[in-house]
XYZ file of C-alpha atoms in Angstrom:
66
model
C 0.000 0.000 0.000
C 1.055 3.533 -0.752
C -0.350 6.861 0.414
C -1.416 9.414 -2.195
C 0.695 12.460 -1.213
C -2.043 14.878 -2.291
C -5.163 13.526 -0.572
C -3.743 10.872 1.768
C -5.802 8.002 0.341
C -4.281 4.519 0.610
C -3.457 3.204 -2.879
C -2.558 -0.231 -4.209
C 0.195 0.449 -6.761
C -1.272 -1.881 -9.383
C -4.658 -0.107 -9.192
C -3.420 3.489 -9.000
C -4.568 6.138 -11.454
C -0.995 7.237 -12.026
C 2.593 7.199 -10.819
C 5.296 9.851 -10.635
C 8.954 9.339 -9.792
C 10.400 12.332 -7.968
C 13.821 12.450 -6.278
C 14.214 8.725 -6.941
C 10.978 7.892 -5.056
C 7.786 6.566 -6.624
C 4.469 8.211 -5.724
C 1.080 6.710 -6.587
C -2.216 8.548 -6.977
C -5.910 7.821 -6.533
C -6.841 10.046 -9.487
C -5.326 11.860 -12.422
C -6.339 15.122 -10.720
C -4.167 14.327 -7.664
C -1.282 13.359 -9.967
C -1.553 16.650 -11.885
C -1.555 18.662 -8.650
C 1.523 16.824 -7.392
C 3.383 17.090 -10.699
C 2.808 20.865 -10.761
C 4.488 21.402 -7.360
C 5.723 18.214 -5.655
C 7.604 19.959 -2.844
C 4.467 21.642 -1.547
C 2.848 18.243 -1.030
C 5.880 16.466 0.347
C 6.662 19.140 2.918
C 3.032 19.642 3.945
C 2.156 16.031 4.841
C 2.590 14.600 8.321
C 5.021 11.681 7.886
C 3.220 9.573 10.508
C -0.469 9.881 9.650
C -0.358 11.477 6.185
C -2.606 14.368 7.211
C -2.174 17.540 5.165
C -1.130 20.560 7.219
C 0.458 23.940 6.946
C 3.882 24.497 8.442
C 2.446 27.380 10.476
C -0.152 25.181 12.183
C 2.120 22.183 12.915
C 2.380 21.453 16.644
C 5.795 19.813 16.514
C 8.799 19.543 14.323
C 12.484 19.891 14.077
């Protein structure tokens, strides 16, 4: 299982709507719309997702971090 970095949905790679390789990592998507959003600005989605639960957040509202 993989987590769609845009919406957080759990995705089975073989049934995903699309895949993008970015910085040598593969990302899978629930829809073409999520893939297009990610492809337009991958860093905004990678830096704005909690690495534990996958919840989208803003850096300003995060309660913890390093």
